[in-house]
Short mmCIF file of C-alpha atoms and ligand atoms in Angstrom, two decimals:
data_model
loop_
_atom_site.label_atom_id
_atom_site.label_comp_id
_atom_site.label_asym_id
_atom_site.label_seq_id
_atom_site.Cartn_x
_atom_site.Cartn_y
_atom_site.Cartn_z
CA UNK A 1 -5.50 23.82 -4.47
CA UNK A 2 -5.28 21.45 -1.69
CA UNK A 3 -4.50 17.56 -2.48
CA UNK A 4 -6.12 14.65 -1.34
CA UNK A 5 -5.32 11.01 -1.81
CA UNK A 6 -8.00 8.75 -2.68
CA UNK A 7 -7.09 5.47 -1.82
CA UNK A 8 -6.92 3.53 1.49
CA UNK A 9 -3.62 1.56 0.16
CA UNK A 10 -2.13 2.05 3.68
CA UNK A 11 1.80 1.71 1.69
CA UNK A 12 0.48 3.93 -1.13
CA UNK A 13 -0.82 6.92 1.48
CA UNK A 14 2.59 6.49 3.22
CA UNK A 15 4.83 6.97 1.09
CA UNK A 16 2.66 9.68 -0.45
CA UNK A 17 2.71 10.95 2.69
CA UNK A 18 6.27 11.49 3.13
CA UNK A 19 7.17 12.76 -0.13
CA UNK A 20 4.45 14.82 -1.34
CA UNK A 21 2.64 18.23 0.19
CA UNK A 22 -0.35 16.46 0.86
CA UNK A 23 -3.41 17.41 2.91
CA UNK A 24 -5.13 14.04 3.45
CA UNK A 25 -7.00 11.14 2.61
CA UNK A 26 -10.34 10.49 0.53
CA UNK A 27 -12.24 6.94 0.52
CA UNK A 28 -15.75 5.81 -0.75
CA UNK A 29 -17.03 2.15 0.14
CA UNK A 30 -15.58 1.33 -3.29
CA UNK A 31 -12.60 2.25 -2.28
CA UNK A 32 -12.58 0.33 1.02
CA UNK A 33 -13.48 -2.72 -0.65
CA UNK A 34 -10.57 -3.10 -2.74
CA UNK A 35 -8.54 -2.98 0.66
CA UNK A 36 -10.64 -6.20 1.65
CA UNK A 37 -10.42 -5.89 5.31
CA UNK A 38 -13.00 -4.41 7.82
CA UNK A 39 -13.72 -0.70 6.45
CA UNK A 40 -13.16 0.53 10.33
CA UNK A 41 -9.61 -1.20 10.50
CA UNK A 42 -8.79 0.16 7.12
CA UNK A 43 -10.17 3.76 8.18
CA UNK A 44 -8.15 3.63 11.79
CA UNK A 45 -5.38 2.66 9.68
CA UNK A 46 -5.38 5.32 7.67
CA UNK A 47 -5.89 7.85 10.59
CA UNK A 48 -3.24 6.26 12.27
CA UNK A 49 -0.47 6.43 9.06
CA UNK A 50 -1.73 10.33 8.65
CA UNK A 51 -2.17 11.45 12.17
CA UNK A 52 -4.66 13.44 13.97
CA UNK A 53 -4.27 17.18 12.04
CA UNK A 54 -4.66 15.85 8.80
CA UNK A 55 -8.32 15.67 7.13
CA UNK A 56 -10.06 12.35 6.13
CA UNK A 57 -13.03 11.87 4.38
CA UNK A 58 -15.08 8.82 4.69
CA UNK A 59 -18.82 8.25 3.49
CA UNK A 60 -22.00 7.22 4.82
CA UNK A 61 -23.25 4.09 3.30
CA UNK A 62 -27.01 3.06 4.53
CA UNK A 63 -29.25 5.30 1.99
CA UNK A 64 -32.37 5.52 4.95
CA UNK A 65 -32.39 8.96 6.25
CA UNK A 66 -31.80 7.70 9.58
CA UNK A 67 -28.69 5.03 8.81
CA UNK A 68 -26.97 8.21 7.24
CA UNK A 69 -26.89 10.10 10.21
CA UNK A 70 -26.50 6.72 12.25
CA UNK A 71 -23.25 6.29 10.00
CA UNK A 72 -22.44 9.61 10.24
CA UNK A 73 -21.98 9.44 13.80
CA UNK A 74 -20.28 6.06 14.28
CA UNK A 75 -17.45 7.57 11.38
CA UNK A 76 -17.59 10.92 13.84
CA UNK A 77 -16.81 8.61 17.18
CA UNK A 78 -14.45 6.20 15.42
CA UNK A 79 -11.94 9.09 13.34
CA UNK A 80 -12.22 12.45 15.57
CA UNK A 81 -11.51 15.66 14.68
CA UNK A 82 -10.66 16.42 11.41
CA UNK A 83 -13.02 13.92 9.92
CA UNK A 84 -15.50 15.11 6.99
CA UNK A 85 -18.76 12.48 6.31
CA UNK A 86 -19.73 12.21 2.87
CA UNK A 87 -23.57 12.29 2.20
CA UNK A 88 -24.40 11.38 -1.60
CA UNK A 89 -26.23 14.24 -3.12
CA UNK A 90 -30.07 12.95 -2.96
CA UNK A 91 -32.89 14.52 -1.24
CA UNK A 92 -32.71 11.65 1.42
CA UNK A 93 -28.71 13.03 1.74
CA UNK A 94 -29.61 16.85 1.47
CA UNK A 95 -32.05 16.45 4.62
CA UNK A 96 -29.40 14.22 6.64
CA UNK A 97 -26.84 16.84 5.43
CA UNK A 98 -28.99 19.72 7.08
CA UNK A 99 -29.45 17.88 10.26
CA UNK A 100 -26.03 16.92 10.38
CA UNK A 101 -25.03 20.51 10.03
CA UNK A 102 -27.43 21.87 12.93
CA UNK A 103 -25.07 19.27 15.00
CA UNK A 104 -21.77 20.71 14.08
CA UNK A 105 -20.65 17.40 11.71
CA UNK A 106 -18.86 18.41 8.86
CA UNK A 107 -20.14 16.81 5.40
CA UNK A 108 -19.51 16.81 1.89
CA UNK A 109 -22.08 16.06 -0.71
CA UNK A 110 -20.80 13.33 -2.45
CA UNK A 111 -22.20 11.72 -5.82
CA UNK A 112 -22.20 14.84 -7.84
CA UNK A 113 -22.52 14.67 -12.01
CA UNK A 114 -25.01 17.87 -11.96
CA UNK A 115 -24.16 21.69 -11.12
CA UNK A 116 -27.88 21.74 -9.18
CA UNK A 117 -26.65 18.59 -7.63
CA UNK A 118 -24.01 20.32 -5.70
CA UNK A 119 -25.74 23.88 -5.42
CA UNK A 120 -28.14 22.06 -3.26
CA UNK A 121 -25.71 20.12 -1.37
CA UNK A 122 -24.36 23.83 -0.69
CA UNK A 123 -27.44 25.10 0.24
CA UNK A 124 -28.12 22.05 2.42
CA UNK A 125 -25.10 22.67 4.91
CA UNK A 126 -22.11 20.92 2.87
CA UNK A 127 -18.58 22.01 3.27
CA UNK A 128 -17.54 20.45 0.43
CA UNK A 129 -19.45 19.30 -2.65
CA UNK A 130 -17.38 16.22 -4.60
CA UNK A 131 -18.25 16.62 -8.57
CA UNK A 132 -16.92 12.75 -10.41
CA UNK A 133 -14.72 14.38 -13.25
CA UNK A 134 -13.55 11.57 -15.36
CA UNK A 135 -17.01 9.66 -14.93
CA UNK A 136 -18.76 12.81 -16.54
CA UNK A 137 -16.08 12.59 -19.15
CA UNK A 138 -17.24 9.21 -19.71
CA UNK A 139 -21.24 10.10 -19.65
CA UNK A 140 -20.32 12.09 -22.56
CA UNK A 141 -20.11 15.44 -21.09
CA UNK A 142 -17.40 17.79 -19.94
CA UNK A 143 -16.45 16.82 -16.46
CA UNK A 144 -14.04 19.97 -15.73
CA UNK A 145 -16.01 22.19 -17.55
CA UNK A 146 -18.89 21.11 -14.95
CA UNK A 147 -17.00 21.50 -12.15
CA UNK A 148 -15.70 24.88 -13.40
CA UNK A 149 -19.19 25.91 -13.41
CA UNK A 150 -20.22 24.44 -9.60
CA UNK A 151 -17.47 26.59 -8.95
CA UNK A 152 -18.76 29.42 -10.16
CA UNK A 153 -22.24 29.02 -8.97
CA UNK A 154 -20.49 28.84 -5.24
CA UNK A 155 -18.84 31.56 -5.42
CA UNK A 156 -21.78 33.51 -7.37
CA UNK A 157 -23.81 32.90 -4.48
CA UNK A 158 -21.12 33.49 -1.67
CA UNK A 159 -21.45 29.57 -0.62
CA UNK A 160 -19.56 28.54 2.50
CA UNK A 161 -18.62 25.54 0.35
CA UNK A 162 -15.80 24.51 -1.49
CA UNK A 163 -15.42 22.41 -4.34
CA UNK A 164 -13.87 18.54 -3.81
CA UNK A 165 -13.16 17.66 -7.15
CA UNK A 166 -13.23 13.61 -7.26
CA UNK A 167 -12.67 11.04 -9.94
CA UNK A 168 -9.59 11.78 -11.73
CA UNK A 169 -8.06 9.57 -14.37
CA UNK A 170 -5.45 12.01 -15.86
CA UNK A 171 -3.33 14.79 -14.71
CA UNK A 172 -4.77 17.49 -17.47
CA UNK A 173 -7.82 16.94 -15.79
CA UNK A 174 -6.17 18.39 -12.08
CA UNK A 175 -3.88 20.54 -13.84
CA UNK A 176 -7.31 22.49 -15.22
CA UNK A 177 -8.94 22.67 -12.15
CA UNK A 178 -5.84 23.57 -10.20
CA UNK A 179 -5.39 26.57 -12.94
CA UNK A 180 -8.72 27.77 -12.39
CA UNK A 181 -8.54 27.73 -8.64
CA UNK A 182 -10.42 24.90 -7.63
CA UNK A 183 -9.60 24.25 -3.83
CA UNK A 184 -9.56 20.70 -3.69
CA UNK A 185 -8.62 17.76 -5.54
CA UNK A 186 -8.67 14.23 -4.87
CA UNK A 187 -6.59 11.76 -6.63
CA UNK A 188 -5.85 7.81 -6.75
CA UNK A 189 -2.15 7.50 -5.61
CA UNK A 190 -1.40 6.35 -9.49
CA UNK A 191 -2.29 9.66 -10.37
CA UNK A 192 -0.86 11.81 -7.98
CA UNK A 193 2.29 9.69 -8.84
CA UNK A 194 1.84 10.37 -12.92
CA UNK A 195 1.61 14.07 -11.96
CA UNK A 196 5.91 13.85 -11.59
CA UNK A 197 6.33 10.85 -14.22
CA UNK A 198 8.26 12.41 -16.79
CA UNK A 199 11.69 11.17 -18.66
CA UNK A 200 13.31 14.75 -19.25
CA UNK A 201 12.83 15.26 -15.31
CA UNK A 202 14.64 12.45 -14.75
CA UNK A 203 17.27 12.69 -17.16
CA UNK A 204 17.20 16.65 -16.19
CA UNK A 205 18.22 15.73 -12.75
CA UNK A 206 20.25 12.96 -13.32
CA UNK A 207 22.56 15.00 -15.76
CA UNK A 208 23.19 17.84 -12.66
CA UNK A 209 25.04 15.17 -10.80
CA UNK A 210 26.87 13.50 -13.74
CA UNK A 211 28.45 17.19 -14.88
CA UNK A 212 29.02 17.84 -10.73
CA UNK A 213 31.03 14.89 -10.96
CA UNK A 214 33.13 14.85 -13.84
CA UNK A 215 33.76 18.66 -12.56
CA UNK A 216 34.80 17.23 -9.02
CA UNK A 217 34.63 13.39 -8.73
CA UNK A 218 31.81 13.66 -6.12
CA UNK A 219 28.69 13.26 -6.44
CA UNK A 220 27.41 15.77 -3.24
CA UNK A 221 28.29 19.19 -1.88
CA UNK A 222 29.28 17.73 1.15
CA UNK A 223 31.57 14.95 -0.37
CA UNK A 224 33.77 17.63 -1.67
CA UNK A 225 37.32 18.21 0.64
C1 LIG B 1 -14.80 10.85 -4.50
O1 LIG B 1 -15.63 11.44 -3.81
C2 LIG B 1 -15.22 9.69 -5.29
O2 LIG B 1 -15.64 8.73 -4.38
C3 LIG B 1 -14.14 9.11 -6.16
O3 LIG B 1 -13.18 10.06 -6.53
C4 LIG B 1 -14.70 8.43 -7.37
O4 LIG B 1 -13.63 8.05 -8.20
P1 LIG B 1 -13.80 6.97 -9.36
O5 LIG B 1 -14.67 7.57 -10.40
O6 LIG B 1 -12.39 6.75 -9.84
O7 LIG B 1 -14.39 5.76 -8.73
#
C-alpha cells in the first residue's frame, strides 16, 4: 500500500518526509485553508519540500463544468509532472473527468461515500477514486467495509483505477485496508505519526542500548575500542 500525507503543514510533510517511506502529498481546499496562506504558495511549497518525482494531489474547486477543467489546468501548469487533479465524484465531475482524461491529465474522483460513486468515477477516466473512511464511519455506516467493496468492484471489472483511501482518524482503520491490499492511503501527519506511537517500542528500544552498555560502557558499535 502506498502512503500519502494529507496535510500541507510544510514542517509536518518534512519531517515526514525524511523519516518515513512515503510516496507523497494529499490536500483538499480544506486542507489548504488551515495553512492560511495563498493555496498556490502553499501547493509550490509543498512541491518544492517533496521534489519533482514524488506525487501530489491537489483538487479542483469551481463546481461549473468548465472552472473544473479551468482549475484543472492552472494546478497542471503550476505543479508539473507528477501532479494528480481531484474531481469530486458528481455528474458535473464525471464529464470534466472524461474530458480531462481524453487530454492526458491524471484525476482522481474525489468525494466518495458510495461504491457507485467511485465505479463511475472509474468508468469516467479516474486513476484513483478517494472513498472518506472515517466520515462514513460517522454517517453510520462501515467506512472500510465500503472501501473494501470499491475495491472489489475495480478489480471485478478489471478497472485501470486504484483505490485512494482518504479520511482516516485511526490507525485500525489503515491497518485494514493495508491488510486487504488497498493501494493507497492517505493520512493526516497525526496519524501517520500514531501509526509508531507505542510505549513498549520505546521502552523495547531503549532497553537494547541500556543492556549494550552495562555489557560495554558504550552506548554504539562504533564507540567500542
Ligand atoms: C481526501 O481526498 C480527503 O480530502 C480527506 O482525506 C478528507 O479527510 P477528512 O475527512 O479528515 O476531512
Amino acid at each position: 500500500m502506498k502512503l500519502f500525507i494529507d496535510d500541507a503543514n510544510i514542517d509536518a510533510i518534512k519531517e515526514l518526509i525524511e523519516y518515513y517511506p512515503i510516496d507523497g502529498v494529499t490536500t483538499n481546499p480544506s486542507i489548504l485553508a488551515k495553512a492560511k496562506k495563498d493555496p498556490r504558495e502553499t501547493l509550490l511549497a509543498i512541491r518544492k519540500a517533496i521534489g519533482d518525482d514524488m506525487i501530489i494531489f491537489a483538487q479542483a474547486v469551481d463546481l461549473s463544468y468548465e472552472g473544473m477543467i479551468q482549475d484543472a489546468h492552472m494546478i497542471m501548469e503550476l505543479l508539473g509532472k507528477n501532479t494528480v487533479v481531484k474531481i469530486p465524484s458528481t455528474p458535473t465531475g464525471f464529464k470534466a473527468i472524461k474530458a480531462l482524461k481524453k487530454e492526458g491529465i491524471t484525476t482522481c474522483g474525489t468525494v466518495v461515500y458510495t461504491p457507485m460513486q467511485a465505479y463511475l468515477a472509474a468508468k469516467a477516466g479516474a486513476s484513483y477514486v478517494a472513498p472518506y473512511v472515517n466520515r462514513i464511519d460517522n454517517m453510520g455506516y462501515d467506512g472500510v467495509a465500503i472501501v473494501k467493496q470499491i475495491q472489489d468492484i475495480l478489480e471485478t471489472n478489471n478497472m485501470d483505477c486504484e483505490v485512494l483511501a482518504a479520511s482516516f482518524k485511526n490507525s485500525q482503520q489503515v491497518l485494514e485496508l493495508c491488510e486487504y491490499g488497498v493501494a493507497n492511503a492517505t493520512c493526516a501527519a497525526d496519524v501517520i505519526k500514531a501509526f509508531v506511537k507505542n510505549p513498549a517500542i520505546d521502552a523495547a528500544v531503549d532497553d537494547f542500548v541500556s543492556d549494550f552498555q552495562s555489557l560495554t560502557g558504550k552506548t554504539s558499535m562504533c564507540a567500542l575500542d
